[in-house]
Tab-separated table of N, CA and C in Angstrom:
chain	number	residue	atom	x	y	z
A	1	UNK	N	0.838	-1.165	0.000
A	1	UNK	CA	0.000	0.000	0.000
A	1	UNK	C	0.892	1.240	0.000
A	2	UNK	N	1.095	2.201	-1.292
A	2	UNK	CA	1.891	3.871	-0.932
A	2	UNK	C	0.680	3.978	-0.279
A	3	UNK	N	1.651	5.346	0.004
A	3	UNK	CA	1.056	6.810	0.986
A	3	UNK	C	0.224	7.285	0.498
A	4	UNK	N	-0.491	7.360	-1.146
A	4	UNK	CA	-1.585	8.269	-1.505
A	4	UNK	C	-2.655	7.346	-1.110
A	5	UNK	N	-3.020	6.382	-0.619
A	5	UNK	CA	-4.495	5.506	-0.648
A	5	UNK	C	-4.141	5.730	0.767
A	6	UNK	N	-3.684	6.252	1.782
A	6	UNK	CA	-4.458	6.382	3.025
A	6	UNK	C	-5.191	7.099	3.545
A	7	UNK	N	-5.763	7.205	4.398
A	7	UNK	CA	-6.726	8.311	4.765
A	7	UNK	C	-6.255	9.031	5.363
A	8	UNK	N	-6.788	10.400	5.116
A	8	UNK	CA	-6.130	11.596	5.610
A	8	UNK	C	-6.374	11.289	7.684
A	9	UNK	N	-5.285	11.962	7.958
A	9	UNK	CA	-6.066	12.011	9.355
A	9	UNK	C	-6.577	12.848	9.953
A	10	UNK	N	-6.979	12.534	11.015
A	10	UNK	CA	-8.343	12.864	11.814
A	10	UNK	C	-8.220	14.476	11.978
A	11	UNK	N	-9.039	15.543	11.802
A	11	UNK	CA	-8.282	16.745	12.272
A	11	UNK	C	-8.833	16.834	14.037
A	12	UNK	N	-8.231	17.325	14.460
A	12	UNK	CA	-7.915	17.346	15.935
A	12	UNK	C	-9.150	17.846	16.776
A	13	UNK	N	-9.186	17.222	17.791
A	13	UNK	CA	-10.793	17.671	18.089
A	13	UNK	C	-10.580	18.902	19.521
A	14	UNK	N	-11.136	19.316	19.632
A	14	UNK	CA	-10.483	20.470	20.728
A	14	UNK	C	-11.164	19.969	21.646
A	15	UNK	N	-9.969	20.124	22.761
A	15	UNK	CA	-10.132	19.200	24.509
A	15	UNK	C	-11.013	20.181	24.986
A	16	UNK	N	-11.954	19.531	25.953
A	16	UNK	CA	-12.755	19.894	26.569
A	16	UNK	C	-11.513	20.438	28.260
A	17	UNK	N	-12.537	21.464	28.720
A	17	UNK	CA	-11.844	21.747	30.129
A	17	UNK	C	-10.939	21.198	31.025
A	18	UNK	N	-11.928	19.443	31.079
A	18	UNK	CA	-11.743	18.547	31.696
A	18	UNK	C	-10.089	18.263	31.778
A	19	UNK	N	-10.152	17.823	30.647
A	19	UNK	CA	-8.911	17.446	29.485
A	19	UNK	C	-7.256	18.278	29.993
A	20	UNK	N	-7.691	19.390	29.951
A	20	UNK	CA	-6.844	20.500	29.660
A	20	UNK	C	-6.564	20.765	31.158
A	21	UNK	N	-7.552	20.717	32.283
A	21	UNK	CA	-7.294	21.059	33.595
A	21	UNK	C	-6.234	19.576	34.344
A	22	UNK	N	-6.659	18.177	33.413
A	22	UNK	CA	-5.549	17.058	33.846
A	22	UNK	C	-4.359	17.632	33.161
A	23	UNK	N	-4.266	17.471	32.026
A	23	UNK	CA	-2.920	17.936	31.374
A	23	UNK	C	-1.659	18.777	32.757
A	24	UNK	N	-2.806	19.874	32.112
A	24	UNK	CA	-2.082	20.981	33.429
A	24	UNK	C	-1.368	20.414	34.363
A	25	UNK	N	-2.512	19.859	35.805
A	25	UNK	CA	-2.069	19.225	36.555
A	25	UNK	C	-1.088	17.877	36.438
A	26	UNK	N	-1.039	17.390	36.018
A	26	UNK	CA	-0.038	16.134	35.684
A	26	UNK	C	1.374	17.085	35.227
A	27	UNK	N	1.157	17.863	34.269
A	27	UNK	CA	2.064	18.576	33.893
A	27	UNK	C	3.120	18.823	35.360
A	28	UNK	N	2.514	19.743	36.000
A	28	UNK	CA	2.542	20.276	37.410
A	28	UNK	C	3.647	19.180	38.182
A	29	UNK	N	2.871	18.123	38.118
A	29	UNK	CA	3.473	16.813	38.843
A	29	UNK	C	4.737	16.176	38.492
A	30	UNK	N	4.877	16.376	36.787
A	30	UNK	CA	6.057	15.932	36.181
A	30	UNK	C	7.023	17.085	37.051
A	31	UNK	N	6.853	18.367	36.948
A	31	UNK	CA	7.641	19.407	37.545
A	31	UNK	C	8.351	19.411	39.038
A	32	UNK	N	7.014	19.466	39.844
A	32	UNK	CA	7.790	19.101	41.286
A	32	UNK	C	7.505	18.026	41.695
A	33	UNK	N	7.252	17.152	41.210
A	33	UNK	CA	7.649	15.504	41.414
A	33	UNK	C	8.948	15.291	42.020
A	34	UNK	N	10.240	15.962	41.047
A	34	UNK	CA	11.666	15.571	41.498
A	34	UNK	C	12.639	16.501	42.516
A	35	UNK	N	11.529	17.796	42.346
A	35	UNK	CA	12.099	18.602	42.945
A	35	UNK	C	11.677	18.520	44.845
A	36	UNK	N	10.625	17.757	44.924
A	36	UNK	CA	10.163	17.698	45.988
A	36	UNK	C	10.777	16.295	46.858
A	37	UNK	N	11.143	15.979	45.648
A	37	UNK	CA	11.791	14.374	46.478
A	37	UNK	C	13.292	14.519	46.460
A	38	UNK	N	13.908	15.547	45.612
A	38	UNK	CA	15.304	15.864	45.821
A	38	UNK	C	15.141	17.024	47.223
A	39	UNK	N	14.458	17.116	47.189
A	39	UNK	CA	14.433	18.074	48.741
A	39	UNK	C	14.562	17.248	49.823
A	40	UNK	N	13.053	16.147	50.025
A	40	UNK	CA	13.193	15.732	50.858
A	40	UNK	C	14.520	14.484	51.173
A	41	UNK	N	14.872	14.364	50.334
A	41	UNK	CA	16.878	13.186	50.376
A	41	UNK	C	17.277	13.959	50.688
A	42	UNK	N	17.077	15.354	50.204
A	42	UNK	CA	18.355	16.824	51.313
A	42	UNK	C	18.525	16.546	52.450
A	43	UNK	N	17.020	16.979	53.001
A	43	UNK	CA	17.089	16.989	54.249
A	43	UNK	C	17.062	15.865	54.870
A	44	UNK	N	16.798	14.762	54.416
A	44	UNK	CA	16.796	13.395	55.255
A	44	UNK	C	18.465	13.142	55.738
A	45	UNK	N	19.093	13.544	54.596
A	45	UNK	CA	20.661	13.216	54.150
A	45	UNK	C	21.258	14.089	55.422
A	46	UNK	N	20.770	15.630	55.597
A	46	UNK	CA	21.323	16.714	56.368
A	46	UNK	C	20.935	16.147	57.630
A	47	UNK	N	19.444	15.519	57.759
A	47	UNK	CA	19.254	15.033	59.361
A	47	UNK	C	19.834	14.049	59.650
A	48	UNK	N	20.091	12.952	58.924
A	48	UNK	CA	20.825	11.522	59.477
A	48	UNK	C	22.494	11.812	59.731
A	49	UNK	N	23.182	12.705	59.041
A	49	UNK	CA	24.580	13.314	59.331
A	49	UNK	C	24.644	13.647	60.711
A	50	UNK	N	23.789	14.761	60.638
A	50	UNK	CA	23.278	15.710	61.589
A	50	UNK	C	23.251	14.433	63.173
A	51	UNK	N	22.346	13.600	63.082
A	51	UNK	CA	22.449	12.253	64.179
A	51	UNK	C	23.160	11.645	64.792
A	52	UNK	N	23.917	11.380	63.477
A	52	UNK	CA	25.155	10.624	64.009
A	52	UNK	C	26.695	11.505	64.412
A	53	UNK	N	26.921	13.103	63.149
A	53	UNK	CA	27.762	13.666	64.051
A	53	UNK	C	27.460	13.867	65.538
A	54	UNK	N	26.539	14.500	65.830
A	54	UNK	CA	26.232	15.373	67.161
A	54	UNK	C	26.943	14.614	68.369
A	55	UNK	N	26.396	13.130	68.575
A	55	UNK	CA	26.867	12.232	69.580
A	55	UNK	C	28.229	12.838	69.706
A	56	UNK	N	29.424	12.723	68.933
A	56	UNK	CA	30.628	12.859	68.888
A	56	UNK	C	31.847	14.133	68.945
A	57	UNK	N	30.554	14.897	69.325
A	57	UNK	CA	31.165	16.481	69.380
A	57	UNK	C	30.859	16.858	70.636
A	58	UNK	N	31.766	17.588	71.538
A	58	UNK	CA	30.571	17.856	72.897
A	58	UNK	C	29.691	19.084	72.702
A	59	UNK	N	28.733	18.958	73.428
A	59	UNK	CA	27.851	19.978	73.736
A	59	UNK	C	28.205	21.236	73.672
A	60	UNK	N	28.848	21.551	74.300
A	60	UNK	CA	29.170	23.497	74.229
A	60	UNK	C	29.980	23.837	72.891
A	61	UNK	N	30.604	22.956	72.088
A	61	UNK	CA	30.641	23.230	70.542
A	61	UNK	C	29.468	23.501	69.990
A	62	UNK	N	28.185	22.946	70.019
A	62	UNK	CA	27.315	22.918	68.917
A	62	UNK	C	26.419	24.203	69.283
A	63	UNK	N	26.479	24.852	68.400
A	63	UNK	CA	25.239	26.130	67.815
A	63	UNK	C	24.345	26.530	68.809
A	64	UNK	N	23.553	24.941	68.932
A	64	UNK	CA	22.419	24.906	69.805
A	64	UNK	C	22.256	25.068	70.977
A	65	UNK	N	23.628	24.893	71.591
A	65	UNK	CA	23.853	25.784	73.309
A	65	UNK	C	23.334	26.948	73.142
A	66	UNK	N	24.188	28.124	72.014
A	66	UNK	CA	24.020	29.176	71.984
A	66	UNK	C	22.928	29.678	71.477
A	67	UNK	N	22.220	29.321	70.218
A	67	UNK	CA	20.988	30.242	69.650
A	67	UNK	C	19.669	29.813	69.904
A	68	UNK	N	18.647	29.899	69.632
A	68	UNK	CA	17.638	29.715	70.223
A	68	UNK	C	16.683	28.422	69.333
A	69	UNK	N	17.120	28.011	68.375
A	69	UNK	CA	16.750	27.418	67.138
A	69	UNK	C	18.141	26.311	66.758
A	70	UNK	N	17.590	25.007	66.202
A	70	UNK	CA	18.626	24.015	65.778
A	70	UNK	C	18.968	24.675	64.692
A	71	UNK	N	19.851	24.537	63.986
A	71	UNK	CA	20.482	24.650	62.618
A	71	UNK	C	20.879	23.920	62.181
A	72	UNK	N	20.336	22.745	61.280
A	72	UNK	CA	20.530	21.589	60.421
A	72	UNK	C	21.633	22.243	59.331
A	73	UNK	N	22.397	21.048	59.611
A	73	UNK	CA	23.542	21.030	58.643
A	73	UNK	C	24.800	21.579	58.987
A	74	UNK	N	25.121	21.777	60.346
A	74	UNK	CA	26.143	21.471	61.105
A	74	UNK	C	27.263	20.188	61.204
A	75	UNK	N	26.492	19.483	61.468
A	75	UNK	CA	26.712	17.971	61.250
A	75	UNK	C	27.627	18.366	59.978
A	76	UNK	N	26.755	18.261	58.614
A	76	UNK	CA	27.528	18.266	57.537
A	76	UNK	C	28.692	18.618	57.272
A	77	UNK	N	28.647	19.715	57.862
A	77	UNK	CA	29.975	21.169	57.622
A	77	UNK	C	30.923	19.912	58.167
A	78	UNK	N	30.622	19.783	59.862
A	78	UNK	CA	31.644	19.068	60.439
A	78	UNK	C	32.274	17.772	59.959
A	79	UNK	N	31.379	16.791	59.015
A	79	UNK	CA	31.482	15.747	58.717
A	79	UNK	C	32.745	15.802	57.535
A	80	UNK	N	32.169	17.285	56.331
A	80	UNK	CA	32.774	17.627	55.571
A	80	UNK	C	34.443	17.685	55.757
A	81	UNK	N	34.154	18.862	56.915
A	81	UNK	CA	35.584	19.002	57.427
A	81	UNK	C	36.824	17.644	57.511
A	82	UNK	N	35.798	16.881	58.788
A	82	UNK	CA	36.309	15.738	59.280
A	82	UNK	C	36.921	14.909	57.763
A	83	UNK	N	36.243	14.564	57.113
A	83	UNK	CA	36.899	13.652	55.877
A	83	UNK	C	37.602	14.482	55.072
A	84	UNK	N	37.721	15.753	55.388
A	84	UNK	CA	38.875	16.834	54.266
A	84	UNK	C	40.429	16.167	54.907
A	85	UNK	N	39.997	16.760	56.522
A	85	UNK	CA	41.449	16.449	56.767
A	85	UNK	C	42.168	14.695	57.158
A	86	UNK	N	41.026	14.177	56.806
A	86	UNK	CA	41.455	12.818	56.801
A	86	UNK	C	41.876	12.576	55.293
A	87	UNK	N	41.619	12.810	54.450
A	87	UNK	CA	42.224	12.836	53.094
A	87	UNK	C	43.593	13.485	53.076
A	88	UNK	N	43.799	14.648	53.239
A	88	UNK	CA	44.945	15.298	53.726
A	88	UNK	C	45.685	14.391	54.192
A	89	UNK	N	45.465	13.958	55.430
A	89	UNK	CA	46.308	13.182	56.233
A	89	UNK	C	46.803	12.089	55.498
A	90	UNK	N	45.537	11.354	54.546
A	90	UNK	CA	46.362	10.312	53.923
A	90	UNK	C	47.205	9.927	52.891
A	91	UNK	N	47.262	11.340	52.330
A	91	UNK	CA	47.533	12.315	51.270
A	91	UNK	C	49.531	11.690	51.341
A	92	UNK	N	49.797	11.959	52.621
A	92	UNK	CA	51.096	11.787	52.742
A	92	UNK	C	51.817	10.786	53.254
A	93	UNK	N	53.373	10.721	53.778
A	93	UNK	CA	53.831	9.116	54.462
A	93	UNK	C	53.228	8.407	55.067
A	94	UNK	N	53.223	9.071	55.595
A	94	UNK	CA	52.667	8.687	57.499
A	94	UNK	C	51.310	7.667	57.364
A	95	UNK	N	50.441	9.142	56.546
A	95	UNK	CA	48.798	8.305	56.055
A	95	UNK	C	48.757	7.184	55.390
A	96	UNK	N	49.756	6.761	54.053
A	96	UNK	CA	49.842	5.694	53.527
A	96	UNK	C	50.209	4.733	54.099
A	97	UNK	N	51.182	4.860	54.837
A	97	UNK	CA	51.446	3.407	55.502
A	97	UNK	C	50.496	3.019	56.333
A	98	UNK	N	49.758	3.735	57.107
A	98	UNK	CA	48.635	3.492	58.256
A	98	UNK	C	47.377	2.974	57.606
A	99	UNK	N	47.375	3.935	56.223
A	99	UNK	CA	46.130	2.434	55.086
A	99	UNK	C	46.577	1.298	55.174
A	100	UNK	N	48.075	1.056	54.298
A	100	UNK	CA	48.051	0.131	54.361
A	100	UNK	C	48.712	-0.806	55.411
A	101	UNK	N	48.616	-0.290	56.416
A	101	UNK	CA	49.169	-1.345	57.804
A	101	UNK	C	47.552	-1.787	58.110
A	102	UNK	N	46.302	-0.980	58.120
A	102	UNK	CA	45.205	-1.081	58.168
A	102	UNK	C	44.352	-2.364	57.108
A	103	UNK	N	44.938	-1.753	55.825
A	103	UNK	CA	44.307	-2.992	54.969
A	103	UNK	C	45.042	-4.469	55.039
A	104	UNK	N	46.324	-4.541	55.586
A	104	UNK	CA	46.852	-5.748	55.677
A	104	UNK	C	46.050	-6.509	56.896
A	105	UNK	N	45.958	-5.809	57.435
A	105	UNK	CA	44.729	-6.264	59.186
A	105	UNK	C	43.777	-6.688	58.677
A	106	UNK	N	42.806	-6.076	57.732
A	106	UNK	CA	41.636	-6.304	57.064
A	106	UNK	C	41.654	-7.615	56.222
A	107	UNK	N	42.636	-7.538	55.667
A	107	UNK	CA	42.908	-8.993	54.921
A	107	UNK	C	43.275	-9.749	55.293
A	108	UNK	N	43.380	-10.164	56.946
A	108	UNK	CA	43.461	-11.592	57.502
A	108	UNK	C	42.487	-11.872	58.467
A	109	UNK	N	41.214	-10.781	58.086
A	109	UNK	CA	39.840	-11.223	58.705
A	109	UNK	C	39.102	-12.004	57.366
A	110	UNK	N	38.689	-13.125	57.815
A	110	UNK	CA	37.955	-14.068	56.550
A	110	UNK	C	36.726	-13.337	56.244
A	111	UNK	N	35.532	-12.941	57.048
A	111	UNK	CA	34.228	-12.684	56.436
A	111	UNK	C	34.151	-11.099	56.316
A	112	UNK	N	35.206	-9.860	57.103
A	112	UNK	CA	35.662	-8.750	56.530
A	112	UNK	C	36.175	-8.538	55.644
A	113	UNK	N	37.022	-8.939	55.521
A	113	UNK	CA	37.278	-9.411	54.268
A	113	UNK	C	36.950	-8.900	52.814
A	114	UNK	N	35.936	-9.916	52.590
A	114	UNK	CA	35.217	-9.837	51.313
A	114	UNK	C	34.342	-8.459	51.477
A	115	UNK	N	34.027	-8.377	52.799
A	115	UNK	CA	33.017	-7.120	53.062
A	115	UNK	C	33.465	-5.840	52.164
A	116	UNK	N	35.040	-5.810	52.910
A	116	UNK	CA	35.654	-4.185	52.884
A	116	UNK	C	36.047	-3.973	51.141
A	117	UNK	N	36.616	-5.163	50.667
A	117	UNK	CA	37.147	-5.305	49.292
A	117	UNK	C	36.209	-4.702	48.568
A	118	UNK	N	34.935	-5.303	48.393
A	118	UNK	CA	33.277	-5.574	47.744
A	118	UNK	C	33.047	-3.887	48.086
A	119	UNK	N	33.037	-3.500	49.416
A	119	UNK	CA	33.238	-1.983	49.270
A	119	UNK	C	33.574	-0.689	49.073
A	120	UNK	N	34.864	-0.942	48.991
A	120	UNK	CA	36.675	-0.248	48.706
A	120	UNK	C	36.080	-0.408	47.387
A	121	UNK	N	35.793	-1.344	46.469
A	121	UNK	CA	35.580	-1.204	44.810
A	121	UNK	C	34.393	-0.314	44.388
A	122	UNK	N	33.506	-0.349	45.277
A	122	UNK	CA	32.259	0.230	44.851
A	122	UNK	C	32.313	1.900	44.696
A	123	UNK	N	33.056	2.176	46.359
A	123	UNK	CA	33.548	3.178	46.053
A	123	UNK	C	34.804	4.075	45.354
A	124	UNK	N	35.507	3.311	45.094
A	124	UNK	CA	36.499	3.667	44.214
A	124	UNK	C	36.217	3.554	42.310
A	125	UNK	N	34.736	3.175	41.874
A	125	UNK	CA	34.039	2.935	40.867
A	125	UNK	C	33.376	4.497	40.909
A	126	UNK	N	33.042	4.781	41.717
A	126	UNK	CA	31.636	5.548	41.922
A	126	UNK	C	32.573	7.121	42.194
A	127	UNK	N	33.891	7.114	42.838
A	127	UNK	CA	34.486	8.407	43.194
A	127	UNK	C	35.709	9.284	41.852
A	128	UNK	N	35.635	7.196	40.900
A	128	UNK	CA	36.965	7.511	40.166
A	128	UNK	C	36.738	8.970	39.424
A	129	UNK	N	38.184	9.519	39.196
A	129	UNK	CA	38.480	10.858	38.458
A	129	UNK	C	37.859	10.851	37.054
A	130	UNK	N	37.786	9.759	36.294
A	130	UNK	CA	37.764	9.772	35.207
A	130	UNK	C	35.810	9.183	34.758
């Protein structure tokens, strides 16, 4: 069958209200759909940091002695910090040998082992430069 024996198509029928008020809305939804769920991983991400630094800092460091209101994302800053200068640190002699005096320990635990390896790759996949 060519292209001249088909039937023309349909000309377009104009959407009723109905129609046009879903569009919209769905539209809407495609929009802050991701933006509302990349928010809430923000803050879930900023509060669970936030949890587990705090324990480990004392009290009269944190904010919240002083102002009248928590301030989420403290934690972070600190966490940030904390793994800057641990990179630093490993950056040089001292740090390298203490990896690897560390990973030789690791590799004569049998079921750590496989743990740390299986993890060391995942993240070294996921951080590489390239």
């Amino acid at each position: 069958m060519d292209d001249s024996t088909q039937f023309p198509a349909a000309p377009a029928r104009p959407r009723g209200i109905g129609a046009r008020i879903r569009a919209y809305f769905l539209t809407g939804v495609v929009i802050a759909g991701p933006v509302a769920v990349t928010a809430w991983l923000v803050f879930w991400f900023v509060d669970t940091v936030d949890r587990v630094i705090k324990p480990l800092i004392p009290e009269y460091l944190w904010p919240d002695a002083y102002l009248p209101k928590n301030i989420p994302g403290v934690g972070v800053v600190l966490a940030f910090v904390g793994l800057t200068l641990l990179g630093f640190l490993a950056a040089n002699l001292l740090g390298r040998t203490l990896i690897r005096l560390s990973e030789t320990i690791l590799d004569r635990m049998p079921v750590v082992r496989g743990i740390y390896k299986s993890v060391k790759q995942l993240f070294e996949t996921v951080f590489s430069q390239q």
